[in-house]
Coordinates of C-alpha atoms in Angstrom, one line a residue:
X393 CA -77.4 -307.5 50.5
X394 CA -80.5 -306.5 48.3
X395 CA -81.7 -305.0 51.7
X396 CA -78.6 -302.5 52.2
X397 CA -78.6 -301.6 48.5
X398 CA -82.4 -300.4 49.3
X399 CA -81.3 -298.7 52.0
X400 CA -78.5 -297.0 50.1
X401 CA -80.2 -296.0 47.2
X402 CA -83.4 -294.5 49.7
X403 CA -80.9 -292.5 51.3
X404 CA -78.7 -291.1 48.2
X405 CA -82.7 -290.0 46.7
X406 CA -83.6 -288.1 49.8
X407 CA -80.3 -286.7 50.3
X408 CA -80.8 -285.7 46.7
X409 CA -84.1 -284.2 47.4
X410 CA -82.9 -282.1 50.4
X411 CA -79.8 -280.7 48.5
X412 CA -81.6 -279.8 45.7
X413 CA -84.3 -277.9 48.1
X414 CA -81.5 -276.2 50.4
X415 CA -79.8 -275.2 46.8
X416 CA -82.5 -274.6 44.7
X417 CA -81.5 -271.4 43.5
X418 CA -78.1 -272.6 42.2
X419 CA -79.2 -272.4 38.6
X420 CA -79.7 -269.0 38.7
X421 CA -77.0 -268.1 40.9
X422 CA -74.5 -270.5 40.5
X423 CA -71.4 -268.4 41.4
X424 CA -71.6 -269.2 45.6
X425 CA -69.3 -267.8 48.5
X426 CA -66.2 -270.3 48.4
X427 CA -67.3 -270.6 52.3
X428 CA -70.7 -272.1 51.0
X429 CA -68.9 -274.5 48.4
X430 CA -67.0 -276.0 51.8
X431 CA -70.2 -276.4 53.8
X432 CA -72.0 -278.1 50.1
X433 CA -68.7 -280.1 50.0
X434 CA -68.9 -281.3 54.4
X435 CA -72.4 -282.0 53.4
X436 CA -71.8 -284.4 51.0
X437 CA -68.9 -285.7 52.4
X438 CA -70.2 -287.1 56.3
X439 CA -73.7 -287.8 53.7
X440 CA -70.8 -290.1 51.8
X441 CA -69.5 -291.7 55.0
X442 CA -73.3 -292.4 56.0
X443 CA -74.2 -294.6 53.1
X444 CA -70.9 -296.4 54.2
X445 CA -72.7 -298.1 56.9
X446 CA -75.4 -299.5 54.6
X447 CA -72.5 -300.8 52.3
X448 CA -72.9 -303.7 50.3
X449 CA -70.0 -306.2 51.1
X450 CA -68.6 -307.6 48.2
X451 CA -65.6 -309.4 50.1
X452 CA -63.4 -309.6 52.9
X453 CA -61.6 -306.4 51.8
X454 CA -64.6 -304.4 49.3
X455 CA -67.3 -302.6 49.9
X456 CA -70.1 -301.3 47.6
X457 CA -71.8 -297.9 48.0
X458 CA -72.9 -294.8 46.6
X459 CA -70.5 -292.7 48.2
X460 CA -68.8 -291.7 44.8
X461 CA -72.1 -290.5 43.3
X462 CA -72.2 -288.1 46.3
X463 CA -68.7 -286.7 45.4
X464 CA -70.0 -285.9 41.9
X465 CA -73.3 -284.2 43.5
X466 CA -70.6 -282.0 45.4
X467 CA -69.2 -280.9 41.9
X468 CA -72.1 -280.4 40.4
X469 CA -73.3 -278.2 43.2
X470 CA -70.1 -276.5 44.8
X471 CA -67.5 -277.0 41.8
X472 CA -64.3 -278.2 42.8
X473 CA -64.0 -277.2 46.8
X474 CA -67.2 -279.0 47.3
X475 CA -66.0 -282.1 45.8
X476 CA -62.7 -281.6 46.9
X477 CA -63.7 -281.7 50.3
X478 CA -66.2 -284.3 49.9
X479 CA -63.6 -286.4 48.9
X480 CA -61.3 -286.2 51.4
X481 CA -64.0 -286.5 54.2
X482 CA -65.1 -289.9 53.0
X483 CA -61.9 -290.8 52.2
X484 CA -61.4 -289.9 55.9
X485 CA -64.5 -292.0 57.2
X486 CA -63.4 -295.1 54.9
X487 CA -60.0 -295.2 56.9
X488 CA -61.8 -294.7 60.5
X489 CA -64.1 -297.3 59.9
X490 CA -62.2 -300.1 58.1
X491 CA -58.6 -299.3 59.7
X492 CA -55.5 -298.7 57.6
X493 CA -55.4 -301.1 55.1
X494 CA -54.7 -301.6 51.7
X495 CA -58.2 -301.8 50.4
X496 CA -58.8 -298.5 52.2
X497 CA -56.0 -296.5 51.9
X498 CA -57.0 -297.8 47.7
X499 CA -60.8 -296.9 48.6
X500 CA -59.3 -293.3 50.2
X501 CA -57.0 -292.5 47.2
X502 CA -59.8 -293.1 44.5
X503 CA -62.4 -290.8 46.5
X504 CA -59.8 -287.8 46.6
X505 CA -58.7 -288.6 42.9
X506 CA -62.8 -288.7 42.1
X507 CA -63.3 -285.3 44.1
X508 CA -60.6 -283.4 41.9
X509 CA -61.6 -285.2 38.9
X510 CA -65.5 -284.5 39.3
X511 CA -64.8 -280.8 40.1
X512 CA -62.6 -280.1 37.5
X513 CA -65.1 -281.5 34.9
X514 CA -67.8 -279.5 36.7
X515 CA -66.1 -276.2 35.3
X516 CA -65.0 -277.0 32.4
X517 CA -67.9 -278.5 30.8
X518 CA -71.1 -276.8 30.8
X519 CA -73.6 -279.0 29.3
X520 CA -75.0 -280.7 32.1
X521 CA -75.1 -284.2 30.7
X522 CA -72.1 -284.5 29.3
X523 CA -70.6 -283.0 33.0
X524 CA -72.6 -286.0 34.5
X525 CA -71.4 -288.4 32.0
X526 CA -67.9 -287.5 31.9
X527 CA -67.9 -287.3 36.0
X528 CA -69.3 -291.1 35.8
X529 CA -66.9 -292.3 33.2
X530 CA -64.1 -291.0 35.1
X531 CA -65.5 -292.6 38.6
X532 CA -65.5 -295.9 36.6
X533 CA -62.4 -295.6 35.2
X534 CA -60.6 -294.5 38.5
X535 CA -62.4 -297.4 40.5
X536 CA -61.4 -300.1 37.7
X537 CA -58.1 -298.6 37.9
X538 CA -57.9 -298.8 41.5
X539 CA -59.3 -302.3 42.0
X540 CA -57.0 -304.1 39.3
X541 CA -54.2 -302.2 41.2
X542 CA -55.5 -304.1 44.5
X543 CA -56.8 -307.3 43.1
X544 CA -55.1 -307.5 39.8
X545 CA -57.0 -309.5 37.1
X546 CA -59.4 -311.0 39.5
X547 CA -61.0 -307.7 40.0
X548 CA -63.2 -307.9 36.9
X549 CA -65.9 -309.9 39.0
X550 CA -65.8 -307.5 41.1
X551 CA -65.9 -304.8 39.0
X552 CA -68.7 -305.5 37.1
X553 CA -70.4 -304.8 40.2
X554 CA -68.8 -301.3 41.0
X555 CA -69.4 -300.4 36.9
X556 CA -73.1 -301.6 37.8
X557 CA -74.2 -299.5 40.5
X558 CA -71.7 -296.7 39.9
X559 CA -73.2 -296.3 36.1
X560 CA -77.1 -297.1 37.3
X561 CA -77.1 -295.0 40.3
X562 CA -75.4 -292.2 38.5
X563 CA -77.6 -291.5 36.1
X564 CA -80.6 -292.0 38.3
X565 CA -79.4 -289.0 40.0
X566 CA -78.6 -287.3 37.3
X567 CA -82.3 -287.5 36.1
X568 CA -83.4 -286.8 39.3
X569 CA -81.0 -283.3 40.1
X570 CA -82.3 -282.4 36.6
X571 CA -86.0 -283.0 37.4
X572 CA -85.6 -281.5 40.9
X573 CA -84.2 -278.7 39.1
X574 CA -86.9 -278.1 36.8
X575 CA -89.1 -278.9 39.6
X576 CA -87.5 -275.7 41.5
X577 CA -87.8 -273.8 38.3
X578 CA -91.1 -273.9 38.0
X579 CA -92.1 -273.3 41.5
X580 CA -89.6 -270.3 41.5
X581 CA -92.0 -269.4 38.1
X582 CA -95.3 -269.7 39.9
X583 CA -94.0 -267.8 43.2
X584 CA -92.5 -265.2 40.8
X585 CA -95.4 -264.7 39.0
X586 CA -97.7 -264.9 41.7
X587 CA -95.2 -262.0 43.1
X588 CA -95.6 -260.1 40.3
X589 CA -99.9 -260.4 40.3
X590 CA -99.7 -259.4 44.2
X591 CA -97.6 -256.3 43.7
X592 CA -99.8 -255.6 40.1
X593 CA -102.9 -255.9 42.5
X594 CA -101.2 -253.6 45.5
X595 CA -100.2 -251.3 43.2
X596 CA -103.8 -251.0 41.2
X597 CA -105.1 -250.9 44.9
X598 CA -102.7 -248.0 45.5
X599 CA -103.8 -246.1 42.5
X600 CA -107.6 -247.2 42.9
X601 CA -107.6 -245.8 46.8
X602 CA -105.1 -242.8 46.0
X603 CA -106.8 -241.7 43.4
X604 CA -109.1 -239.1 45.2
X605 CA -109.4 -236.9 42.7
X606 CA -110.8 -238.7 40.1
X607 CA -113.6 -240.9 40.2
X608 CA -113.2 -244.5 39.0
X609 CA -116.6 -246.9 38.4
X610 CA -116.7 -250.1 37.5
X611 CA -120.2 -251.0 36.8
X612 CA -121.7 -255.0 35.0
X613 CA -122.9 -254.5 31.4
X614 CA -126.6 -254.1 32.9
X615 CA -125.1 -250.4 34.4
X616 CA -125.2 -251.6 38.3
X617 CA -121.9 -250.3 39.9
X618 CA -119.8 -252.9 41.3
X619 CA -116.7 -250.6 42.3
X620 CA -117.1 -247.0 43.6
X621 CA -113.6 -245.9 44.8
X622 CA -113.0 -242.9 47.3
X623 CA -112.5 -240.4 44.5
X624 CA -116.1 -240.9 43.3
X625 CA -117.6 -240.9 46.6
X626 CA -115.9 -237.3 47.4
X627 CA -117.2 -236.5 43.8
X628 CA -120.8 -236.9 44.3
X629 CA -120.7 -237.0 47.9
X630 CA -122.4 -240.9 47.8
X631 CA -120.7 -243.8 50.2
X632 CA -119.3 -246.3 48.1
X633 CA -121.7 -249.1 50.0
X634 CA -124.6 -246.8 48.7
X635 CA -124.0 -246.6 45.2
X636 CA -122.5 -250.3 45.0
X637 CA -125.7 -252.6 43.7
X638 CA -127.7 -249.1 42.4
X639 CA -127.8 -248.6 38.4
X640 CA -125.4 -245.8 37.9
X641 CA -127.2 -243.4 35.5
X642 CA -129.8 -242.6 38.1
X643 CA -127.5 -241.6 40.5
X644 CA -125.1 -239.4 39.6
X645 CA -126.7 -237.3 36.0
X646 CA -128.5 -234.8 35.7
X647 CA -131.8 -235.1 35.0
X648 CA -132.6 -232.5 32.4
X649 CA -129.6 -233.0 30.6
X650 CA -130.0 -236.9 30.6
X651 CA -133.5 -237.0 29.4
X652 CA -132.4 -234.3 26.6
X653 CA -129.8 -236.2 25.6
X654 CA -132.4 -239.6 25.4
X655 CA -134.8 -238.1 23.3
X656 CA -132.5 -237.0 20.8
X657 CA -131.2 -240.5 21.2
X658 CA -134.4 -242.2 20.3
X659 CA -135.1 -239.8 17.5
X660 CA -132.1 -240.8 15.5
X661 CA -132.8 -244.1 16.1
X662 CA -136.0 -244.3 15.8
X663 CA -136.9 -246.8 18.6
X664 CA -137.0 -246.9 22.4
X665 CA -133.3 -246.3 24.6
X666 CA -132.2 -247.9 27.8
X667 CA -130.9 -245.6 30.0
X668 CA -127.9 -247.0 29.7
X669 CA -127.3 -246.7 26.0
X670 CA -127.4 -242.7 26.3
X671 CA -123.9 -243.7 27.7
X672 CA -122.6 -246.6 25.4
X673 CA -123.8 -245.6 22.3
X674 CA -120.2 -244.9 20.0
X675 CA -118.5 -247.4 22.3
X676 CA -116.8 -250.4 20.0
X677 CA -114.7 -253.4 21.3
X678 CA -111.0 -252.2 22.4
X679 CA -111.8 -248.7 22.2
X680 CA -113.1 -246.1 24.4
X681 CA -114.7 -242.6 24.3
X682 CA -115.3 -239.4 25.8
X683 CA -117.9 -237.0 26.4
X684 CA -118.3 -234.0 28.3
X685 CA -121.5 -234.2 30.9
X686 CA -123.0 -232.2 33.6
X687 CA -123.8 -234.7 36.6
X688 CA -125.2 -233.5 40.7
X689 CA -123.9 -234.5 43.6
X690 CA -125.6 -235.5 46.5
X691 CA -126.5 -231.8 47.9
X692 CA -127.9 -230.7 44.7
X693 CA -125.0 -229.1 43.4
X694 CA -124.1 -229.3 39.7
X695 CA -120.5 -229.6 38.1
X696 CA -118.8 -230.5 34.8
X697 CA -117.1 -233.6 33.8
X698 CA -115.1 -235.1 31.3
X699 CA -116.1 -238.5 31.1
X700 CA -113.7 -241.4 29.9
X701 CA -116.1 -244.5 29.3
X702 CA -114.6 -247.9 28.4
X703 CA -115.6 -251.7 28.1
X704 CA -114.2 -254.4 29.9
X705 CA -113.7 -257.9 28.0
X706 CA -112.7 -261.3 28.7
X707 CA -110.7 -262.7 26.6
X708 CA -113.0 -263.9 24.3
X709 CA -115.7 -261.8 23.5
X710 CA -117.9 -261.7 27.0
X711 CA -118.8 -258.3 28.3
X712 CA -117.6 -258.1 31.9
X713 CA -118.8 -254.5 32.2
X714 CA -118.1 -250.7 32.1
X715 CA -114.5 -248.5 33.2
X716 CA -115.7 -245.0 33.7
X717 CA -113.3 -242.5 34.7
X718 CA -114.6 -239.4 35.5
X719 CA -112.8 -235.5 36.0
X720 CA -114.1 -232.4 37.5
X721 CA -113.4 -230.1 35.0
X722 CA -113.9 -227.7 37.9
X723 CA -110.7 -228.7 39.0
X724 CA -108.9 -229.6 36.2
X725 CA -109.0 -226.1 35.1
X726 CA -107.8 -225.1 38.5
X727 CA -104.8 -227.7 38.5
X728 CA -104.5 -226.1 35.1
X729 CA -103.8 -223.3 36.3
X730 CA -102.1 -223.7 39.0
X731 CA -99.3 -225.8 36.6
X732 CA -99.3 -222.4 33.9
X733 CA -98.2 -220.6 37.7
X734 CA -96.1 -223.2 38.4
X735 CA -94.1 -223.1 34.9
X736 CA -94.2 -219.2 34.6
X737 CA -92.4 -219.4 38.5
X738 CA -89.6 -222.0 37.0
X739 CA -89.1 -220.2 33.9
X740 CA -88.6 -216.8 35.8
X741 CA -86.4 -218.7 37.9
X742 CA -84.5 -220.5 35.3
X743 CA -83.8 -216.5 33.8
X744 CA -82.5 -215.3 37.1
X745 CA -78.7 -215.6 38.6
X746 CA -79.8 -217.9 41.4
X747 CA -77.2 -215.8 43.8
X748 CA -77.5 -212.2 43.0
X749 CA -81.3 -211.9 41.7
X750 CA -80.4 -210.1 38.8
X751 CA -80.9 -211.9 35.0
X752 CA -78.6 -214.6 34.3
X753 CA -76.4 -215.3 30.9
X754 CA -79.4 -216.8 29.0
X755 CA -81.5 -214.0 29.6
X756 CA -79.1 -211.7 28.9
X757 CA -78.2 -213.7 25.5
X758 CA -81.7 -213.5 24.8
X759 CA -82.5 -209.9 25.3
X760 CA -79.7 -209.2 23.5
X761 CA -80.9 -210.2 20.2
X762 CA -84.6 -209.0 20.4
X763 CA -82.7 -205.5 21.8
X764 CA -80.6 -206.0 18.8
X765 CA -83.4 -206.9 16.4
X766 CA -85.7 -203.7 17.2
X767 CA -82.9 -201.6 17.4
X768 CA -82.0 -202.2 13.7
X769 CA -86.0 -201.9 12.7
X770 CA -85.9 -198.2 14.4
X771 CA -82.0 -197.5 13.7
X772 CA -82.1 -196.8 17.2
X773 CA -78.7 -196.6 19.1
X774 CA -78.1 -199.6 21.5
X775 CA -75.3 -199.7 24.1
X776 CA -73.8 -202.2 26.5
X777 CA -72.2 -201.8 29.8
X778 CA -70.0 -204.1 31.5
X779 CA -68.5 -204.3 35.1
X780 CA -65.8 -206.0 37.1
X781 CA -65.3 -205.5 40.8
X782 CA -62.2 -204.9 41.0
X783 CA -59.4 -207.1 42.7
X784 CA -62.2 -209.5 43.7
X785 CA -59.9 -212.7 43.7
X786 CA -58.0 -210.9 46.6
X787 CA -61.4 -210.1 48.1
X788 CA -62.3 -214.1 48.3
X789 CA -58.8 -215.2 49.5
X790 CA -58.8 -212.5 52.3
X791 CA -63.1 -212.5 53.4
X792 CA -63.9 -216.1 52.3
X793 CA -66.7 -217.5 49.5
X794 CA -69.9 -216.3 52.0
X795 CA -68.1 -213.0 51.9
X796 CA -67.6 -212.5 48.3
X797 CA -71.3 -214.0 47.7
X798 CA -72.2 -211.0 50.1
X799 CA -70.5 -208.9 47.9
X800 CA -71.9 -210.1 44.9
X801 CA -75.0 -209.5 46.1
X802 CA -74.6 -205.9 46.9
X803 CA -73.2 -205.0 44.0
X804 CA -75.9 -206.9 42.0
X805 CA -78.3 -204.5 44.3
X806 CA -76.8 -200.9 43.5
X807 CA -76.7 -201.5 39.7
X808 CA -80.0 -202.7 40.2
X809 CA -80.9 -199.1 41.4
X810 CA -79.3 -197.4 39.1
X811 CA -80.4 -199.3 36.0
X812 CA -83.6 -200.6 37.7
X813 CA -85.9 -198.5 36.1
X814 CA -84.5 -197.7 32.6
X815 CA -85.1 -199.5 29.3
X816 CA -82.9 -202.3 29.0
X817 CA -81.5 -205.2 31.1
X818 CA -78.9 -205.8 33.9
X819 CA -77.4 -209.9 34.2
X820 CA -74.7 -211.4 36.2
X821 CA -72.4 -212.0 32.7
X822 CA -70.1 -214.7 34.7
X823 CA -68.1 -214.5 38.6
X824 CA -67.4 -211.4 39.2
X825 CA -68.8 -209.7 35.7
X826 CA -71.8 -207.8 35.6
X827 CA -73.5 -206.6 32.4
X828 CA -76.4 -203.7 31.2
X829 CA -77.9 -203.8 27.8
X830 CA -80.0 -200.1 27.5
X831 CA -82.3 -199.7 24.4
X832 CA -82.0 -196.2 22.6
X833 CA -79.1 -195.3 24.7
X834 CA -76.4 -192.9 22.8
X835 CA -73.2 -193.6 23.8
X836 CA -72.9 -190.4 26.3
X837 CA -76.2 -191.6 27.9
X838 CA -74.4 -194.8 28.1
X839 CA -71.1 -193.1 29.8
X840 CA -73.1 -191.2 32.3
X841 CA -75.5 -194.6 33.5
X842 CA -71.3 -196.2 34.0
X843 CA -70.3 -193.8 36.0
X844 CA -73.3 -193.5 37.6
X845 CA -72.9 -197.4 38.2
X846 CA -69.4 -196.6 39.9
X847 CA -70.4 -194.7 42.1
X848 CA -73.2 -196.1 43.6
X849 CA -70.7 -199.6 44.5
X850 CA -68.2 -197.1 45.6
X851 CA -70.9 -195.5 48.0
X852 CA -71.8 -198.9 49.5
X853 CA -68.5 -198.5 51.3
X854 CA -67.8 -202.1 51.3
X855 CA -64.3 -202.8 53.2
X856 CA -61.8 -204.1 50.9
X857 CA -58.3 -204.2 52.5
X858 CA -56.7 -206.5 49.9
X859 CA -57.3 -204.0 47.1
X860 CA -54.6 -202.4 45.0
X861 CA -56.9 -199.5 44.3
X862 CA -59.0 -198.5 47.3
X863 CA -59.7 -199.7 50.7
X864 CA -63.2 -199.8 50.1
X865 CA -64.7 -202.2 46.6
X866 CA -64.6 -200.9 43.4
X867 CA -65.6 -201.7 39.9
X868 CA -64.4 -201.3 36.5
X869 CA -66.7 -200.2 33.9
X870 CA -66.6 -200.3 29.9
X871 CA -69.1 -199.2 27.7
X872 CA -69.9 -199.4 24.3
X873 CA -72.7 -197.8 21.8
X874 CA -73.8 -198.3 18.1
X875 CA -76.9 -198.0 15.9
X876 CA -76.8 -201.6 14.5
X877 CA -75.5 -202.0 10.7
X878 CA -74.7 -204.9 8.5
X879 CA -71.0 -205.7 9.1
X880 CA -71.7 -205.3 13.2
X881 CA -73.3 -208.1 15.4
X882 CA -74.3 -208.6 18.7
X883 CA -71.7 -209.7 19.7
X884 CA -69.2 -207.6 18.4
X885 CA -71.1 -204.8 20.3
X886 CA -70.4 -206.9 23.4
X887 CA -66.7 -207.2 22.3
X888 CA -66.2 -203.6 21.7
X889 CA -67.7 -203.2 25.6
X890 CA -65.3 -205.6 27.2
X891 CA -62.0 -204.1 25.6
X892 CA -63.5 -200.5 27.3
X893 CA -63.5 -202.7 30.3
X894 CA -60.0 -203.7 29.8
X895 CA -58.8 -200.3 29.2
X896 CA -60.4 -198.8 32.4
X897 CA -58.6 -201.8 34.4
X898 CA -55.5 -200.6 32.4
X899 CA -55.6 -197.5 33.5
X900 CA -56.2 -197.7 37.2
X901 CA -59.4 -199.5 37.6
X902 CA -62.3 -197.6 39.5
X903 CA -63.1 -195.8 36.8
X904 CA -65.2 -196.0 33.8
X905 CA -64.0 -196.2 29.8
X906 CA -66.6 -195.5 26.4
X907 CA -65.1 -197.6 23.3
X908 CA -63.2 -195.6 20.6
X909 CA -62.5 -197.5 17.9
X910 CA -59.1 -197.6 17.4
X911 CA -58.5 -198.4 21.1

């Protein structure tokens, strides 16, 4: 008897080992596929029916396990499918392997009734001692229920035993799910953080090896270079297994300079100088500083740094060594330049009407007010000219969008050559709007550039058959001129432009229209 309790109890603490292996990231995802829960529930189940065959008998008709610690395991794992299923599958085996009797069909009832029980009390309690405590209470109470059913008062012997082994062996796996768990927990720590140094490593590899144009030295407090990454030897022209072992000063300075810098060095201090000190001298603990030197590569040649010098600590107060990260100002001052280039190109770009070329509506907005601006310093007279291509709705619906792009373009282009070369500014003012901004222009100037400006689109003889006003495209043109005073703005001057506009659409389109007030 003491034998197949052994057994029993050896095989629940394995079984309990394995599950909590195969599931060890339940903690952290706890919400599993209700396909999984099944297969945790089977599991536990034909695990429950095994420990039937190392049963303890207690009579003729009882038989003492752990088979109802293995339903709560289900819950506690897989909720209430797991259990669910656990229970009927060892409810199941009971019946195969004892036949249909009362004791099993009793033994069969009370693992199904444990399985919901144990599941239900898995979700709705989330502390997990009182879940485990509750589940073993309730196995307890369903067993003494089910045996007094069977054996009426006589079943306290027996029970005692049930109560016993049920109350023993369930919290001996509680403790053990919960050290298993922590167990898990921290090896899921450890492998995370061991994750976490091999990508911190990869990645300082990555930056240590990419970094090709900067040289990176690590050298021990005595100045002998332990690290020499690819960017320093393209620097000074040295292989890294060269330099690596050899003080760094005599390497890579310039002589002249370094022994300059010694003297004046020892002067202020008054006493001899390591080499080394010409470098360290300023540095304090935590912080770093920089100095600008001229060091010699390999072949002679001079060049210009800026030198970043650092220490490197323990975490007490030992001195592991030196961080130098040196720059060729050389070209820095080319990558410098090459980025004043770069941003000169994007803000050009980000002033231009990415279709048509010509300036877009924040260049326009911003001309506009420094025209403005210098315009009411010299009480010069400053006009604007706006354009609409006529019927160009009908010219998308009948060519396409690539169409009226192309026709966009090509009007952008001819008042381009007629405004191209005067004072002022032409922008694409929004779809098919086009807008001229001309500095000391009088308002007959002004006329003549519009109508010049009609012209020129009419010229480009673009077909048009779904027109109203020619079979070729037209455009619209309103103009509008004034010496700025106080009550008049920018805008306003704008305003006065696109009623003109209106007007010449009024009266026919393809033609041009001067504001008169009063219009």
């Amino acid at each position: 008897m003491f034998q197949l309790f052994i057994a029993n109890l050896a095989l629940l603490t394995a079984f309990m080992f394995l599950s909590s292996r195969l599931l060890r990231n339940h903690e952290r995802k706890p919400f599993l596929p209700a396909k999984f829960r099944f297969v945790i529930g089977g599991a536990h189940g034909f695990f429950g029916i095994l420990l039937m065959f190392f049963s303890v008998r207690i009579d003729g008709t009882t038989i003492l396990d752990f088979r109802q610690i293995a339903i709560i395991a289900a819950a506690h794992f897989g909720g209430i499918y797991a259990s669910a299923v656990a229970g009927l599958i060892i409810a199941t085996g009971r019946i195969a392997m004892f036949g249909v009797t009362p004791s099993s069909l009793t033994a069969a009832t009370t693992a199904v009734l444990l399985g919901l029980i144990s599941g239900i009390l898995a979700k709705r309690i989330t502390d997990y001692w009182k879940k485990w405590l509750f589940s073993i209470a309730a196995s307890i109470g369903v067993i003494t229920f089910s045996l007094f059913f069977l054996l009426g008062w006589q079943s306290w012997k027996v029970n005692l035993y049930f109560v016993a082994v049920i109350l023993s062996g369930g919290l001996f796996v509680a403790y053990l799910i919960r050290y298993l768990t922590d167990a898990n927990r921290l090896v899921y720590q450890l492998e995370e953080s061991e994750a976490k140094y091999r990508r911190s490593f990869t990645l300082q590899e990555a930056i240590f090896r990419s970094a090709t144009g900067v040289a990176i030295i690590f050298t021990d407090p005595a100045g002998v270079a332990k690290v020499f990454n690819p960017g320093a030897e393209r620097m000074f022209g040295i292989p890294a297994d060269e330099a690596i072992g050899r003080r760094v000063p005599g390497t890579i300075v310039e002589p002249k300079e370094f022994a300059l810098r010694k003297q004046e060095l020892q002067r202020q201090s008054g006493r001899p100088v390591d080499d080394l000190e010409v470098f360290v001298v300023g540095l304090s603990e935590g912080k770093g500083h920089e100095q600008e030197w001229t060091f010699v590569r390999r072949n002679g040649e001079r060049f210009h740094v800026h030198l970043m010098l650092s220490e490197v600590r323990e975490r007490g107060d030992g001195l592991l060594g030196y961080l130098a990260i040196i720059v060729d100002r050389t070209e820095s001052k080319q990558a410098e330049e090459t980025m004043m280039q770069a941003n000169r190109m994007l803000e050009q770009l980000s002033r231009r009407d990415g279709l048509t070329g010509v300036a877009n509506r924040r260049a326009f907005d911003e001309f506009l007010d420094a025209a403005w601006a210098k315009a009411a310093m010299y009480s010069q007279s400053l006009s604007v000219i706006m354009l609409d291509i006529d019927c160009f709705k009908a010219y998308n619906d009948t060519y396409g969008h690539q169409g009226g792009d192309a026709c966009l373009k090509q009007v952008a282009g001819a008042l381009q050559r007629v405004v191209g070369n005067m004072d002022g500014l032409a922008a694409r003012y929004g779809g098919e709007e086009f807008v001229v901004i001309l500095t000391a222009c009088r308002r007959l100037q002004a006329a003549a550039v519009a109508e010049s400006i009609r012209r020129e689109v009419e010229a480009l003889r673009i077909r048009h058959i779904g027109s109203s006003v020619s079979e070729y495209v037209t455009v619209s043109v309103g103009t509008a001129s004034s010496i700025p005073y106080a009550g008049l703005s920018p805008l306003e001057l704008v305003g006065m432009a696109d009623k003109a506009l209106y007007r010449a659409k009024q009266e026919g389109r393809n033609r041009s229209e001067s504001y008169q007030p009063g219009n």
